[in-house]
């Protein structure tokens, strides 16, 4: 039996029934990584020994009769944005090459508490800035559907790992779409929970008011299982929400949209959207209606300002967040020959340690926060943010969830937009509004685009703390589509052969 | 024309990034283009609209004044580029602190 | 320096402002649970948060907020009903994140005042704001001449202090003080320090750095009504230095303006030894800190009832306390002023609490100990002797174990670190000789050695008794009780 083709839910059942050991499950996935990661390059660090030791520990506890959590013994891949004690954490950057943190992020602590087997750290755009994982200092990740295509970003490594069956589950972080967009272009499920719903303690900061850790899975239920295990209040994160995690697993099992009011966002369509994406989206709308939902059009007039507002707020916050990388306490130190002073060493280190996109955003952010420019740029962007929140509030007054395509296009070619920042930024058009508002949003596969046979994602958006609605709708859509397709979408992914 | 090459060079210095001339040549026009695009936010009529700095609306998150275990000096210094006398050794500092 | 301050103020009006940073006495840091104990081994009180490690996040210490509100209320400020922290962005190796979490345009407390008494008149010093921020680490500069930053080869950084809660208290510009400006500055800082001490929110030791002062000084032509360019003077480490720094800057700026030059907007560094300031860093362009609201912290909205609860815990204001003590101890205004000018009030009070009479406590602190402090060039509070020890010495004098001269020797020994008063007395055998036999022998010896004095006394010139008493005191190395010696001499001589 090929354990790598099982879902997390299936593995959980098998493990609980002791039909398979955690060690076997871990080994199967490590073997798969060894077999295909040379081509995919999803992983920056594979923690084989540690994973097997963790798995052995789970097996021992289960053998001793202990009642274990649902994810005990289930493998997870962890985006390299999450700090892991003693395990290399690079955030996709040269400046943290070789850094071994002295502490664990809360997300990782929770994964361990749930008994999950951590397979290793996945590739990402440097400091989470990008939509293709091409900004990684360690080389790009390749989309398992077509190795010449990008897997999305910034959580491209995690999405590819799941799509390539290297792990049933993976963690990512979403700031402008960095979970949903890779999920969409890799044909898997990915959620941006409500901001504050999952702890940012130990998540290397990109844009503090936007960063949201979240789950990837091949199925909606798997994603819900990880979502539940990861989330919840953390006293180490002041922005963490002190309320119970919405009942996402129950909602995923319920999978029923009859009577739900669903709004199609008018503004998230039109120019710049690939026809094949729009037609798959239209099919999704029709399916949801068929399943009993009431679908209408809703206008969110300020959404067209979401992209420029985001590209002011995020770089501003990151210009400050990345100031700590200065060669003094950890990470790369360049040019310390005894002649150069501290400032010179700092500047040389950051010049060598940061990639082009990171430099662009730091400079942009420094500009937007400068006295004289603050009101016109950062200040204005924060006002636009308020207007976008109000658009959502008004919309959710009429409907229970909003939907749109997750991205305007399918996976583009590696190298195609690499030196065209503006073109790259457009990949986040649909996902950014939810980040600015702090709402919950999910991407679930809704088919393959006619032009290129590449996956298209359906995005569902819900109000803050209504994450369960996402899973209810996504699960219903998934069931409906799977029935139509007759097989999981991923079976079409030929990038890695069988 | 929102931003000149000189301004980009100045911002790079402020951000402590020693950009090469080649990089400056490459980045400056890109930044110019990006800033023109993001300046779109100024089109929005936002008279009297309060800015949102925190989306959750939560206030007053505190912790009590109770000590908790911290890192050992060895852990704190373990990843430091240079250490001396149980302190972080850094190159000479020219300016005065604030 | 060609100007005298009083002459300066005939031509110029000074405006002063003070920024005081106070380390709060909480057990843990502002944003993490590391301890704040002073003097620990380097980098032994740090964690991912105060080291600013990637991924770390701050969480506000509630007691620090309470202390800050308390300070604001004691300074008659309004307490914000809603405010935020902000990031102050700049690069410096002692700041782990290269930004400081502080407050910008939304301070927790604002618009208050502190009344101070200067030479019989009340000066109301306006308080612009009281806000909270985090302290930085400390650097040792190695390789240069004086351990200062210029000429150093490298630096060593200790982050134990990084993240300790720091309250910044900023005055409004203080005008109209004329020649008294330097004194007003010193009295304000003293009064502020006493107030903070009474609130029990900080140990406010300037010599340990838990209270730091920057003074701003500017001059404008007398009566012009406009304000001159100000300078900011740092490294002002004692109350005396506050006064000297203002005085020195006023003189220097007057010289500059007299010569028809302009005062440069800059930061200056105060030097203890010379009592003057030198240029620190010229602010060619004011630093742009690119402040923005701290996204990792949610806003503070202290509920009104909490603020009122805190208000109810405010102790007696220092001015009221001074009035009470002056009445209790029946002191004249002059005597009271002597105490406050010498900054000895809290020491005397503690000594009285430890059992001494107010008169004795004042006598020793303002007499012998003040003299020794002066000699050592330190403040009274920095002397290595406690009020309890002073009270003990006073008690030993009262019960006859010591006389004044011996008491002074005991003080010397205690200050030299030789132990408690009782230990010193025992170790050095300093007790008064009360054995009449030994005293009589000494008196007889003195009489034999000073026949002229004996003759004078016999002839009724009792002043000469002092000569014999002195001789006996010398012979007994001060251990005789002079009154007893005197009466013995009177008996002997007849």
Coordinates of C-alpha atoms in Angstrom, one line a residue, chain A residues 231-488:
Chain A
X231 CA -4.9 27.4 15.7
X232 CA -6.1 29.0 18.9
X233 CA -5.1 31.7 21.3
X234 CA -1.4 32.2 22.3
X235 CA -0.4 34.5 25.2
X236 CA 3.0 35.0 23.5
X237 CA 1.3 36.8 20.6
X238 CA -0.6 39.9 21.6
X239 CA -2.6 40.0 18.3
X240 CA -3.8 36.4 18.9
X241 CA -7.6 36.1 19.3
X242 CA -8.8 34.9 22.6
X243 CA -11.7 32.8 21.5
X244 CA -12.4 29.1 20.6
X245 CA -11.2 27.9 17.2
X246 CA -14.2 27.9 14.8
X247 CA -15.5 24.4 14.3
X248 CA -13.7 23.8 11.0
X249 CA -13.5 20.0 11.1
X250 CA -17.2 19.7 11.8
X251 CA -18.0 22.1 9.0
X252 CA -15.8 20.1 6.6
X253 CA -17.7 17.0 7.4
X254 CA -21.0 18.7 7.1
X255 CA -20.2 19.9 3.6
X256 CA -23.7 21.3 3.0
X257 CA -24.4 24.6 1.3
X258 CA -28.1 24.4 0.9
X259 CA -29.7 27.8 1.8
X260 CA -26.3 29.5 2.1
X261 CA -26.1 33.0 0.5
X262 CA -23.0 33.2 -1.7
X263 CA -21.8 36.5 -3.3
X264 CA -19.6 36.6 -6.4
X265 CA -17.3 39.7 -6.1
X266 CA -17.9 41.8 -9.3
X267 CA -14.5 43.5 -9.1
X268 CA -12.5 40.2 -9.0
X269 CA -12.9 39.4 -12.7
X270 CA -12.4 40.9 -16.1
X271 CA -9.1 42.2 -17.6
X272 CA -6.0 40.2 -16.7
X273 CA -8.0 37.1 -15.9
X274 CA -7.2 34.0 -18.0
X275 CA -10.3 32.8 -19.9
X276 CA -9.8 29.2 -18.7
X277 CA -9.7 30.4 -15.1
X278 CA -12.9 32.4 -15.6
X279 CA -14.7 29.4 -17.2
X280 CA -13.7 27.0 -14.4
X281 CA -14.9 29.6 -11.9
X282 CA -18.2 29.9 -13.7
X283 CA -18.6 26.1 -13.4
X284 CA -18.0 26.4 -9.7
X285 CA -20.7 29.0 -9.4
X286 CA -23.1 26.8 -11.3
X287 CA -22.2 23.8 -9.1
X288 CA -22.8 25.7 -5.9
X289 CA -26.2 26.8 -7.2
X290 CA -26.9 23.2 -8.1
X291 CA -26.0 22.2 -4.5
X292 CA -28.6 24.6 -3.2
X293 CA -26.8 27.8 -2.5
X294 CA -28.3 31.2 -3.4
X295 CA -25.7 32.9 -5.6
X296 CA -25.7 36.7 -6.3
X297 CA -23.4 39.4 -7.4
X298 CA -21.9 41.7 -4.8
X299 CA -19.9 44.8 -5.5
X300 CA -16.9 45.6 -3.4
X301 CA -15.9 48.9 -5.0
X302 CA -12.7 49.6 -3.1
X303 CA -11.2 46.2 -3.9
X304 CA -9.4 47.7 -6.9
X305 CA -7.3 49.7 -4.5
X306 CA -6.4 46.7 -2.4
X307 CA -3.2 45.9 -4.4
X308 CA -1.7 49.4 -4.2
X309 CA -2.7 49.6 -0.5
X310 CA -1.1 46.3 0.2
X311 CA 2.1 47.2 -1.6
X312 CA 2.4 50.2 0.7
X313 CA 1.5 48.6 4.0
X314 CA 3.4 45.4 3.7
X315 CA 6.7 46.9 2.5
X316 CA 6.4 49.6 5.2
X317 CA 6.1 47.0 8.0
X318 CA 8.7 44.7 6.5
X319 CA 11.3 47.6 6.2
X320 CA 11.1 47.8 9.9
X321 CA 10.8 44.0 10.6
X322 CA 13.9 43.3 8.6
X323 CA 16.0 45.9 10.2
X324 CA 17.1 43.4 12.8
X325 CA 19.2 41.5 10.2
X326 CA 22.3 43.5 10.8
X327 CA 25.1 41.0 11.3
X328 CA 25.5 41.8 15.0
X329 CA 23.8 38.9 16.8
X330 CA 23.1 36.0 14.3
X331 CA 23.2 35.3 10.7
X332 CA 25.5 36.4 7.9
X333 CA 28.3 38.8 8.7
X334 CA 30.2 40.1 5.7
X335 CA 33.2 42.4 5.6
X336 CA 34.3 42.2 9.2
X337 CA 38.0 42.5 8.5
X338 CA 38.8 44.7 11.5
X339 CA 38.9 47.9 9.3
X340 CA 35.3 48.4 8.5
X341 CA 33.0 49.9 11.2
X342 CA 29.7 48.4 12.4
X343 CA 27.6 50.4 9.9
X344 CA 29.7 49.4 7.0
X345 CA 29.5 45.7 8.0
X346 CA 25.8 46.0 8.4
X347 CA 25.4 47.6 5.0
X348 CA 27.6 45.1 3.3
X349 CA 26.0 42.2 5.0
X350 CA 22.5 43.3 4.0
X351 CA 23.6 44.0 0.5
X352 CA 25.0 40.4 0.1
X353 CA 22.4 38.7 2.3
X354 CA 19.2 40.1 0.8
X355 CA 17.8 39.4 -2.7
X356 CA 16.4 41.9 -5.1
X357 CA 12.8 41.7 -4.2
X358 CA 13.5 42.1 -0.5
X359 CA 15.7 45.1 -1.3
X360 CA 12.9 46.6 -3.4
X361 CA 10.4 46.3 -0.7
X362 CA 12.6 47.6 2.1
X363 CA 13.4 50.7 0.1
X364 CA 9.8 51.1 -0.9
X365 CA 8.7 50.8 2.7
X366 CA 11.3 53.2 4.0
X367 CA 10.0 55.7 1.4
X368 CA 6.4 55.2 2.4
X369 CA 7.1 55.8 6.1
X370 CA 9.4 58.8 5.6
X371 CA 8.3 62.0 7.1
X372 CA 6.7 64.1 4.4
X373 CA 5.4 61.0 2.6
X374 CA 3.8 59.1 5.5
X375 CA 0.3 60.7 5.1
X376 CA 0.2 60.4 1.4
X377 CA 1.3 56.8 1.2
X378 CA 1.2 54.7 4.4
X379 CA -1.4 56.8 6.1
X380 CA -3.6 56.8 3.0
X381 CA -3.2 53.0 2.5
X382 CA -4.4 52.5 6.1
X383 CA -7.5 54.5 5.2
X384 CA -8.1 52.4 2.1
X385 CA -7.8 49.4 4.4
X386 CA -10.7 50.8 6.4
X387 CA -12.8 51.2 3.3
X388 CA -12.0 47.6 2.2
X389 CA -13.1 46.4 5.6
X390 CA -16.3 48.3 5.2
X391 CA -16.9 46.8 1.8
X392 CA -16.6 43.4 3.3
X393 CA -18.9 44.3 6.2
X394 CA -21.5 45.6 3.8
X395 CA -21.1 42.5 1.6
X396 CA -21.4 40.1 4.6
X397 CA -24.5 41.9 5.6
X398 CA -26.1 40.5 2.4
X399 CA -24.3 37.1 2.0
X400 CA -22.7 34.4 4.2
X401 CA -19.6 34.0 2.1
X402 CA -18.0 35.7 -1.0
X403 CA -16.3 33.8 -3.8
X404 CA -13.9 34.6 -6.6
X405 CA -11.2 32.9 -8.6
X406 CA -8.2 32.4 -6.2
X407 CA -5.7 33.8 -8.8
X408 CA -6.2 35.5 -12.2
X409 CA -4.1 32.9 -14.1
X410 CA -2.8 29.4 -13.8
X411 CA 0.8 28.6 -12.9
X412 CA 3.1 30.7 -15.1
X413 CA 6.5 29.6 -16.3
X414 CA 9.6 29.8 -14.1
X415 CA 11.5 32.9 -15.2
X416 CA 8.5 34.4 -17.0
X417 CA 7.8 37.2 -14.5
X418 CA 11.0 37.0 -12.5
X419 CA 12.2 40.5 -13.4
X420 CA 8.9 42.2 -13.8
X421 CA 7.8 43.0 -10.2
X422 CA 4.5 44.7 -11.3
X423 CA 3.5 41.6 -13.3
X424 CA 4.4 39.4 -10.4
X425 CA 2.3 41.4 -8.0
X426 CA -0.8 40.9 -10.1
X427 CA -0.9 37.2 -9.0
X428 CA -2.2 38.5 -5.6
X429 CA -5.1 40.5 -7.0
X430 CA -7.8 38.2 -5.6
X431 CA -6.2 37.2 -2.4
X432 CA -5.1 40.5 -1.0
X433 CA -8.4 42.0 0.1
X434 CA -8.9 39.3 2.8
X435 CA -5.4 39.9 4.2
X436 CA -6.1 43.6 4.5
X437 CA -9.4 42.9 6.3
X438 CA -8.1 40.1 8.5
X439 CA -10.9 37.8 7.2
X440 CA -10.7 34.1 6.6
X441 CA -10.3 32.7 3.1
X442 CA -9.7 29.3 1.4
X443 CA -8.7 28.1 -2.0
X444 CA -10.1 24.7 -3.2
X445 CA -9.5 23.2 -6.6
X446 CA -12.3 23.7 -9.1
X447 CA -10.8 22.1 -12.3
X448 CA -8.2 22.4 -14.9
X449 CA -8.0 25.4 -17.3
X450 CA -8.7 24.4 -20.9
X451 CA -5.7 26.3 -22.4
X452 CA -3.0 24.6 -20.4
X453 CA -4.5 21.8 -18.3
X454 CA -3.3 23.4 -15.2
X455 CA -5.2 23.7 -11.9
X456 CA -7.6 26.5 -11.1
X457 CA -8.6 27.4 -7.5
X458 CA -11.9 28.6 -6.2
X459 CA -11.6 31.2 -3.4
X460 CA -14.1 31.4 -0.7
X461 CA -14.0 34.3 1.8
X462 CA -15.8 34.5 5.1
X463 CA -16.0 37.1 7.9
X464 CA -13.4 37.0 10.7
X465 CA -13.9 34.1 13.1
X466 CA -16.3 32.4 10.6
X467 CA -13.6 30.1 9.2
X468 CA -16.0 27.2 9.5
X469 CA -18.1 28.6 6.7
X470 CA -15.1 28.3 4.4
X471 CA -14.9 24.6 5.1
X472 CA -18.6 24.0 4.7
X473 CA -18.6 25.5 1.2
X474 CA -15.2 24.1 0.2
X475 CA -16.1 20.6 1.2
X476 CA -19.4 20.8 -0.6
X477 CA -17.6 22.0 -3.8
X478 CA -14.9 19.4 -3.4
X479 CA -17.5 16.6 -3.1
X480 CA -19.5 17.9 -6.0
X481 CA -16.5 18.2 -8.3
X482 CA -15.0 14.9 -7.3
X483 CA -18.3 13.3 -8.2
X484 CA -18.2 15.0 -11.6
X485 CA -14.5 14.2 -12.2
X486 CA -14.7 10.7 -11.0
X487 CA -11.2 11.0 -9.4
X488 CA -9.1 13.4 -7.5

